[in-house]
Amino acid sequence: MIGIIAAMQEEVVDIVSMMSGVEKKLIHETEFYVGTLSNKEVVVVRSGVAKINAVVSTMLCLTNFPIDCIINIGSAGGLKEGMKLLDVVVSTEVAQHDLDVGNERGKLSGQPRFVEGDATLIAKAKEAASTLTDIHVHEGLIVSGEQFIMTSAAKEIMEHFPNVACVEMEAAAVGFTCYRMGVPFVVIRSVSDIPHQEGNGMTFEEYLPLAARNAARLTKAVVEMI
């Protein structure tokens, strides 16, 4: 079974609409949608926003369903040079940009600073992306933190993580949980805003549903190849 985790209702609705035989379950106040997608058994989880919700929801998914791999989907702020609204990012690795305890930013003693996505899932995502000619797909580092990023914060993140592709609030939590639990994962995020450009908040509200749809489309294409 494939676990698909998204934070917000806007990020869940499109992927669930692509499923068949959907059954909604509520486990410890977390919404799960169980069904099939491209003839594969999947469960979609609405985690809620931010890292703690993502960790709890990932663990609930892993402990209540026979999960073979996790795909974290949704929207993100684009930071990579040349990135445009509604582009999609496939994670090569994830990190926490707001973890600052005296080591390198994002580094906790005894734990890696970066966690890599599963190579097979990344390869399938890249292959799937080639079938969606209207979506521009990037790959790279996705960083997570507990705030909506505006211009000054975006510049600070890029100083600490020069190779960052995009920023959001849950991917690192999902990735580190999967790493600890030995479960393959990949993150697929579509760009809803460009944090180092003016008018970021308005852009996010306007483009969130469109970005979520692009992420869902690529996710469906990936599931077809798993």
mmCIF file of C-alpha atoms in Angstrom:
data_model
loop_
_atom_site.group_PDB
_atom_site.id
_atom_site.type_symbol
_atom_site.label_atom_id
_atom_site.label_comp_id
_atom_site.label_asym_id
_atom_site.label_seq_id
_atom_site.Cartn_x
_atom_site.Cartn_y
_atom_site.Cartn_z
ATOM 1 C CA MET A 1 0.000 0.000 0.000
ATOM 2 C CA ILE A 2 1.166 3.524 -0.836
ATOM 3 C CA GLY A 3 0.780 6.293 1.742
ATOM 4 C CA ILE A 4 0.186 9.812 0.403
ATOM 5 C CA ILE A 5 0.462 12.643 2.928
ATOM 6 C CA ALA A 6 -0.700 16.228 2.394
ATOM 7 C CA ALA A 7 -1.149 19.007 4.920
ATOM 8 C CA MET A 8 -4.229 20.955 3.854
ATOM 9 C CA GLN A 9 -7.651 20.160 2.453
ATOM 10 C CA GLU A 10 -6.732 22.092 -0.702
ATOM 11 C CA GLU A 11 -3.787 19.705 -1.151
ATOM 12 C CA VAL A 12 -5.873 16.578 -0.519
ATOM 13 C CA VAL A 13 -8.980 17.186 -2.612
ATOM 14 C CA ASP A 14 -7.477 16.631 -6.078
ATOM 15 C CA ILE A 15 -5.668 13.383 -5.328
ATOM 16 C CA VAL A 16 -8.727 11.973 -3.522
ATOM 17 C CA SER A 17 -10.924 12.910 -6.497
ATOM 18 C CA MET A 18 -8.681 10.733 -8.683
ATOM 19 C CA MET A 19 -9.240 7.680 -6.444
ATOM 20 C CA SER A 20 -12.001 5.079 -6.609
ATOM 21 C CA GLY A 21 -13.774 3.172 -3.839
ATOM 22 C CA VAL A 22 -12.834 5.836 -1.312
ATOM 23 C CA GLU A 23 -13.579 5.192 2.364
ATOM 24 C CA LYS A 24 -12.933 7.972 4.871
ATOM 25 C CA LYS A 25 -11.571 7.012 8.291
ATOM 26 C CA LEU A 26 -10.808 9.126 11.343
ATOM 27 C CA ILE A 27 -7.911 7.907 13.500
ATOM 28 C CA HIS A 28 -6.924 10.022 16.505
ATOM 29 C CA GLU A 29 -8.525 13.103 14.917
ATOM 30 C CA THR A 30 -6.612 12.593 11.651
ATOM 31 C CA GLU A 31 -8.432 12.076 8.336
ATOM 32 C CA PHE A 32 -7.512 9.083 6.164
ATOM 33 C CA TYR A 33 -8.949 8.324 2.714
ATOM 34 C CA VAL A 34 -8.505 4.662 1.740
ATOM 35 C CA GLY A 35 -9.093 3.483 -1.826
ATOM 36 C CA THR A 36 -7.404 2.740 -5.127
ATOM 37 C CA LEU A 37 -5.457 5.004 -7.470
ATOM 38 C CA SER A 38 -4.357 3.648 -10.844
ATOM 39 C CA ASN A 39 -5.327 0.174 -9.579
ATOM 40 C CA LYS A 40 -2.970 0.489 -6.602
ATOM 41 C CA GLU A 41 -4.061 0.452 -2.970
ATOM 42 C CA VAL A 42 -3.439 3.868 -1.444
ATOM 43 C CA VAL A 43 -4.254 5.802 1.686
ATOM 44 C CA VAL A 44 -4.279 9.601 1.605
ATOM 45 C CA VAL A 45 -3.703 11.418 4.899
ATOM 46 C CA ARG A 46 -4.613 15.016 5.684
ATOM 47 C CA SER A 47 -1.894 15.704 8.235
ATOM 48 C CA GLY A 48 -2.514 19.322 9.125
ATOM 49 C CA VAL A 49 0.088 22.060 8.776
ATOM 50 C CA ALA A 50 3.571 22.061 10.379
ATOM 51 C CA LYS A 51 6.141 19.484 11.388
ATOM 52 C CA ILE A 52 4.585 18.039 14.544
ATOM 53 C CA ASN A 53 1.339 17.272 12.721
ATOM 54 C CA ALA A 54 3.316 15.726 9.877
ATOM 55 C CA VAL A 55 5.256 13.451 12.251
ATOM 56 C CA VAL A 56 2.113 12.295 14.066
ATOM 57 C CA SER A 57 0.226 11.668 10.831
ATOM 58 C CA THR A 58 3.135 9.791 9.263
ATOM 59 C CA MET A 59 3.413 7.530 12.300
ATOM 60 C CA LEU A 60 -0.356 6.940 12.357
ATOM 61 C CA CYS A 61 -0.192 6.005 8.690
ATOM 62 C CA LEU A 62 2.738 3.622 9.184
ATOM 63 C CA THR A 63 1.257 1.928 12.250
ATOM 64 C CA ASN A 64 -2.325 1.529 10.999
ATOM 65 C CA PHE A 65 -1.770 0.488 7.377
ATOM 66 C CA PRO A 66 0.621 -1.911 5.552
ATOM 67 C CA ILE A 67 2.641 0.900 3.981
ATOM 68 C CA ASP A 68 5.352 0.115 1.426
ATOM 69 C CA CYS A 69 6.333 3.718 0.690
ATOM 70 C CA ILE A 70 5.301 7.302 1.426
ATOM 71 C CA ILE A 71 4.755 10.199 -0.985
ATOM 72 C CA ASN A 72 4.435 13.639 0.600
ATOM 73 C CA ILE A 73 2.621 16.066 -1.700
ATOM 74 C CA GLY A 74 1.375 19.639 -1.727
ATOM 75 C CA SER A 75 2.563 23.184 -2.326
ATOM 76 C CA ALA A 76 5.807 25.029 -1.570
ATOM 77 C CA GLY A 77 7.629 28.309 -1.986
ATOM 78 C CA GLY A 78 10.080 28.224 -4.870
ATOM 79 C CA LEU A 79 13.662 29.322 -4.129
ATOM 80 C CA LYS A 80 15.656 27.831 -7.006
ATOM 81 C CA GLU A 81 16.866 30.304 -9.609
ATOM 82 C CA GLY A 82 14.644 30.290 -12.668
ATOM 83 C CA MET A 83 11.792 28.530 -10.908
ATOM 84 C CA LYS A 84 8.294 29.652 -11.866
ATOM 85 C CA LEU A 85 4.866 29.435 -10.304
ATOM 86 C CA LEU A 86 3.248 25.992 -10.712
ATOM 87 C CA ASP A 87 6.575 24.275 -11.436
ATOM 88 C CA VAL A 88 6.941 20.992 -9.535
ATOM 89 C CA VAL A 89 9.846 19.883 -7.318
ATOM 90 C CA VAL A 90 10.824 16.262 -6.662
ATOM 91 C CA SER A 91 12.943 15.927 -3.523
ATOM 92 C CA THR A 92 16.459 14.565 -3.673
ATOM 93 C CA GLU A 93 16.781 15.236 0.068
ATOM 94 C CA VAL A 94 15.077 17.138 2.885
ATOM 95 C CA ALA A 95 16.247 19.233 5.850
ATOM 96 C CA GLN A 96 14.936 21.534 8.609
ATOM 97 C CA HIS A 97 15.862 25.148 7.926
ATOM 98 C CA ASP A 98 14.704 26.365 11.364
ATOM 99 C CA LEU A 99 16.667 23.880 13.493
ATOM 100 C CA ASP A 100 19.410 26.014 15.074
ATOM 101 C CA VAL A 101 21.064 24.513 18.173
ATOM 102 C CA GLY A 102 24.672 25.580 17.703
ATOM 103 C CA ASN A 103 25.658 23.188 14.918
ATOM 104 C CA GLU A 104 25.209 23.801 11.221
ATOM 105 C CA ARG A 105 21.679 25.016 10.541
ATOM 106 C CA GLY A 106 19.448 21.963 10.322
ATOM 107 C CA LYS A 107 21.891 19.702 12.204
ATOM 108 C CA LEU A 108 21.094 17.926 15.448
ATOM 109 C CA SER A 109 23.925 16.022 17.143
ATOM 110 C CA GLY A 110 23.709 12.318 16.397
ATOM 111 C CA GLN A 111 21.392 12.800 13.422
ATOM 112 C CA PRO A 112 22.033 13.619 9.767
ATOM 113 C CA ARG A 113 21.542 17.158 8.539
ATOM 114 C CA PHE A 114 19.944 15.865 5.338
ATOM 115 C CA VAL A 115 17.816 12.798 4.638
ATOM 116 C CA GLU A 116 17.748 11.522 1.083
ATOM 117 C CA GLY A 117 14.609 10.443 -0.723
ATOM 118 C CA ASP A 118 14.399 6.910 -2.084
ATOM 119 C CA ALA A 119 16.398 6.602 -5.308
ATOM 120 C CA THR A 120 13.858 4.308 -6.980
ATOM 121 C CA LEU A 121 10.938 6.610 -6.180
ATOM 122 C CA ILE A 122 12.899 9.647 -7.384
ATOM 123 C CA ALA A 123 13.687 7.859 -10.652
ATOM 124 C CA LYS A 124 10.020 6.944 -11.120
ATOM 125 C CA ALA A 125 9.007 10.533 -10.404
ATOM 126 C CA LYS A 126 11.431 11.812 -13.051
ATOM 127 C CA GLU A 127 10.153 9.226 -15.522
ATOM 128 C CA ALA A 128 6.550 10.147 -14.736
ATOM 129 C CA ALA A 129 7.381 13.838 -15.149
ATOM 130 C CA SER A 130 8.465 13.199 -18.730
ATOM 131 C CA THR A 131 4.889 12.157 -19.547
ATOM 132 C CA LEU A 132 3.430 15.470 -18.329
ATOM 133 C CA THR A 133 4.753 17.851 -20.927
ATOM 134 C CA ASP A 134 2.849 20.869 -19.604
ATOM 135 C CA ILE A 135 4.542 20.739 -16.183
ATOM 136 C CA HIS A 136 8.142 21.877 -15.635
ATOM 137 C CA VAL A 137 9.714 19.555 -13.055
ATOM 138 C CA HIS A 138 12.829 20.264 -10.959
ATOM 139 C CA GLU A 139 14.644 18.060 -8.473
ATOM 140 C CA GLY A 140 16.560 19.137 -5.403
ATOM 141 C CA LEU A 141 16.675 19.899 -1.703
ATOM 142 C CA ILE A 142 13.399 20.729 0.055
ATOM 143 C CA VAL A 143 13.647 22.466 3.441
ATOM 144 C CA SER A 144 10.962 22.767 6.113
ATOM 145 C CA GLY A 145 10.247 25.170 8.953
ATOM 146 C CA GLU A 146 7.439 26.501 11.093
ATOM 147 C CA GLN A 147 6.712 29.791 9.374
ATOM 148 C CA PHE A 148 5.370 31.273 6.162
ATOM 149 C CA ILE A 149 8.471 32.550 4.382
ATOM 150 C CA MET A 150 8.775 36.116 3.135
ATOM 151 C CA THR A 151 11.668 37.918 1.425
ATOM 152 C CA SER A 152 14.191 38.375 4.266
ATOM 153 C CA ALA A 153 13.698 34.852 5.627
ATOM 154 C CA ALA A 154 14.041 33.379 2.140
ATOM 155 C CA LYS A 155 17.426 35.042 1.697
ATOM 156 C CA GLU A 156 18.617 33.675 5.058
ATOM 157 C CA ILE A 157 17.524 30.155 4.122
ATOM 158 C CA MET A 158 19.405 30.372 0.828
ATOM 159 C CA GLU A 159 22.549 31.478 2.683
ATOM 160 C CA HIS A 160 22.456 28.362 4.891
ATOM 161 C CA PHE A 161 21.244 26.019 2.131
ATOM 162 C CA PRO A 162 22.676 27.306 -1.179
ATOM 163 C CA ASN A 163 21.290 24.369 -3.163
ATOM 164 C CA VAL A 164 17.723 24.633 -1.857
ATOM 165 C CA ALA A 165 14.939 24.174 -4.412
ATOM 166 C CA CYS A 166 11.890 25.049 -2.325
ATOM 167 C CA VAL A 167 10.630 25.654 1.211
ATOM 168 C CA GLU A 168 7.507 24.507 3.054
ATOM 169 C CA MET A 169 6.425 23.196 6.478
ATOM 170 C CA GLU A 170 6.198 19.375 6.534
ATOM 171 C CA ALA A 171 8.505 17.525 4.122
ATOM 172 C CA ALA A 172 11.485 17.214 6.473
ATOM 173 C CA ALA A 173 9.240 15.881 9.238
ATOM 174 C CA VAL A 174 7.808 13.233 6.926
ATOM 175 C CA GLY A 175 11.239 12.409 5.539
ATOM 176 C CA PHE A 176 13.013 12.102 8.886
ATOM 177 C CA THR A 177 10.174 9.946 10.242
ATOM 178 C CA CYS A 178 10.412 7.620 7.245
ATOM 179 C CA TYR A 179 14.203 7.529 7.652
ATOM 180 C CA ARG A 180 13.888 6.481 11.290
ATOM 181 C CA MET A 181 11.242 3.875 10.425
ATOM 182 C CA GLY A 182 13.080 2.487 7.400
ATOM 183 C CA VAL A 183 10.339 3.377 4.903
ATOM 184 C CA PRO A 184 11.108 4.666 1.379
ATOM 185 C CA PHE A 185 9.794 8.162 0.657
ATOM 186 C CA VAL A 186 9.770 10.955 -1.872
ATOM 187 C CA VAL A 187 8.345 14.483 -1.736
ATOM 188 C CA ILE A 188 6.464 16.086 -4.636
ATOM 189 C CA ARG A 189 5.677 19.788 -4.240
ATOM 190 C CA SER A 190 4.323 22.365 -6.678
ATOM 191 C CA VAL A 191 5.294 26.030 -6.444
ATOM 192 C CA SER A 192 2.467 28.217 -5.139
ATOM 193 C CA ASP A 193 4.604 31.286 -4.419
ATOM 194 C CA ILE A 194 8.107 32.726 -4.836
ATOM 195 C CA PRO A 195 9.103 33.929 -1.324
ATOM 196 C CA HIS A 196 11.824 36.354 -2.414
ATOM 197 C CA GLN A 197 9.373 38.245 -4.628
ATOM 198 C CA GLU A 198 6.976 40.937 -3.434
ATOM 199 C CA GLY A 199 3.284 40.096 -2.959
ATOM 200 C CA ASN A 200 4.062 36.585 -1.769
ATOM 201 C CA GLY A 201 0.990 36.167 0.458
ATOM 202 C CA MET A 202 -1.472 37.133 -2.270
ATOM 203 C CA THR A 203 0.284 34.801 -4.723
ATOM 204 C CA PHE A 204 0.017 31.865 -2.332
ATOM 205 C CA GLU A 205 -3.733 32.246 -1.860
ATOM 206 C CA GLU A 206 -4.290 32.561 -5.590
ATOM 207 C CA TYR A 207 -2.056 29.722 -6.747
ATOM 208 C CA LEU A 208 -2.461 27.131 -3.954
ATOM 209 C CA PRO A 209 -5.280 25.130 -5.612
ATOM 210 C CA LEU A 210 -3.516 25.199 -8.983
ATOM 211 C CA ALA A 211 -0.217 24.098 -7.445
ATOM 212 C CA ALA A 212 -1.950 21.320 -5.506
ATOM 213 C CA ARG A 213 -3.486 20.059 -8.751
ATOM 214 C CA ASN A 214 -0.099 19.838 -10.471
ATOM 215 C CA ALA A 215 1.394 17.951 -7.520
ATOM 216 C CA ALA A 216 -1.571 15.556 -7.567
ATOM 217 C CA ARG A 217 -1.209 14.949 -11.308
ATOM 218 C CA LEU A 218 2.460 14.026 -11.001
ATOM 219 C CA THR A 219 1.728 11.877 -7.949
ATOM 220 C CA LYS A 220 -0.898 9.904 -9.878
ATOM 221 C CA ALA A 221 1.595 9.378 -12.700
ATOM 222 C CA VAL A 222 4.190 8.137 -10.186
ATOM 223 C CA VAL A 223 1.714 5.731 -8.571
ATOM 224 C CA GLU A 224 1.007 4.250 -12.010
ATOM 225 C CA MET A 225 4.705 3.318 -12.251
ATOM 226 C CA ILE A 226 5.093 1.804 -8.769
#
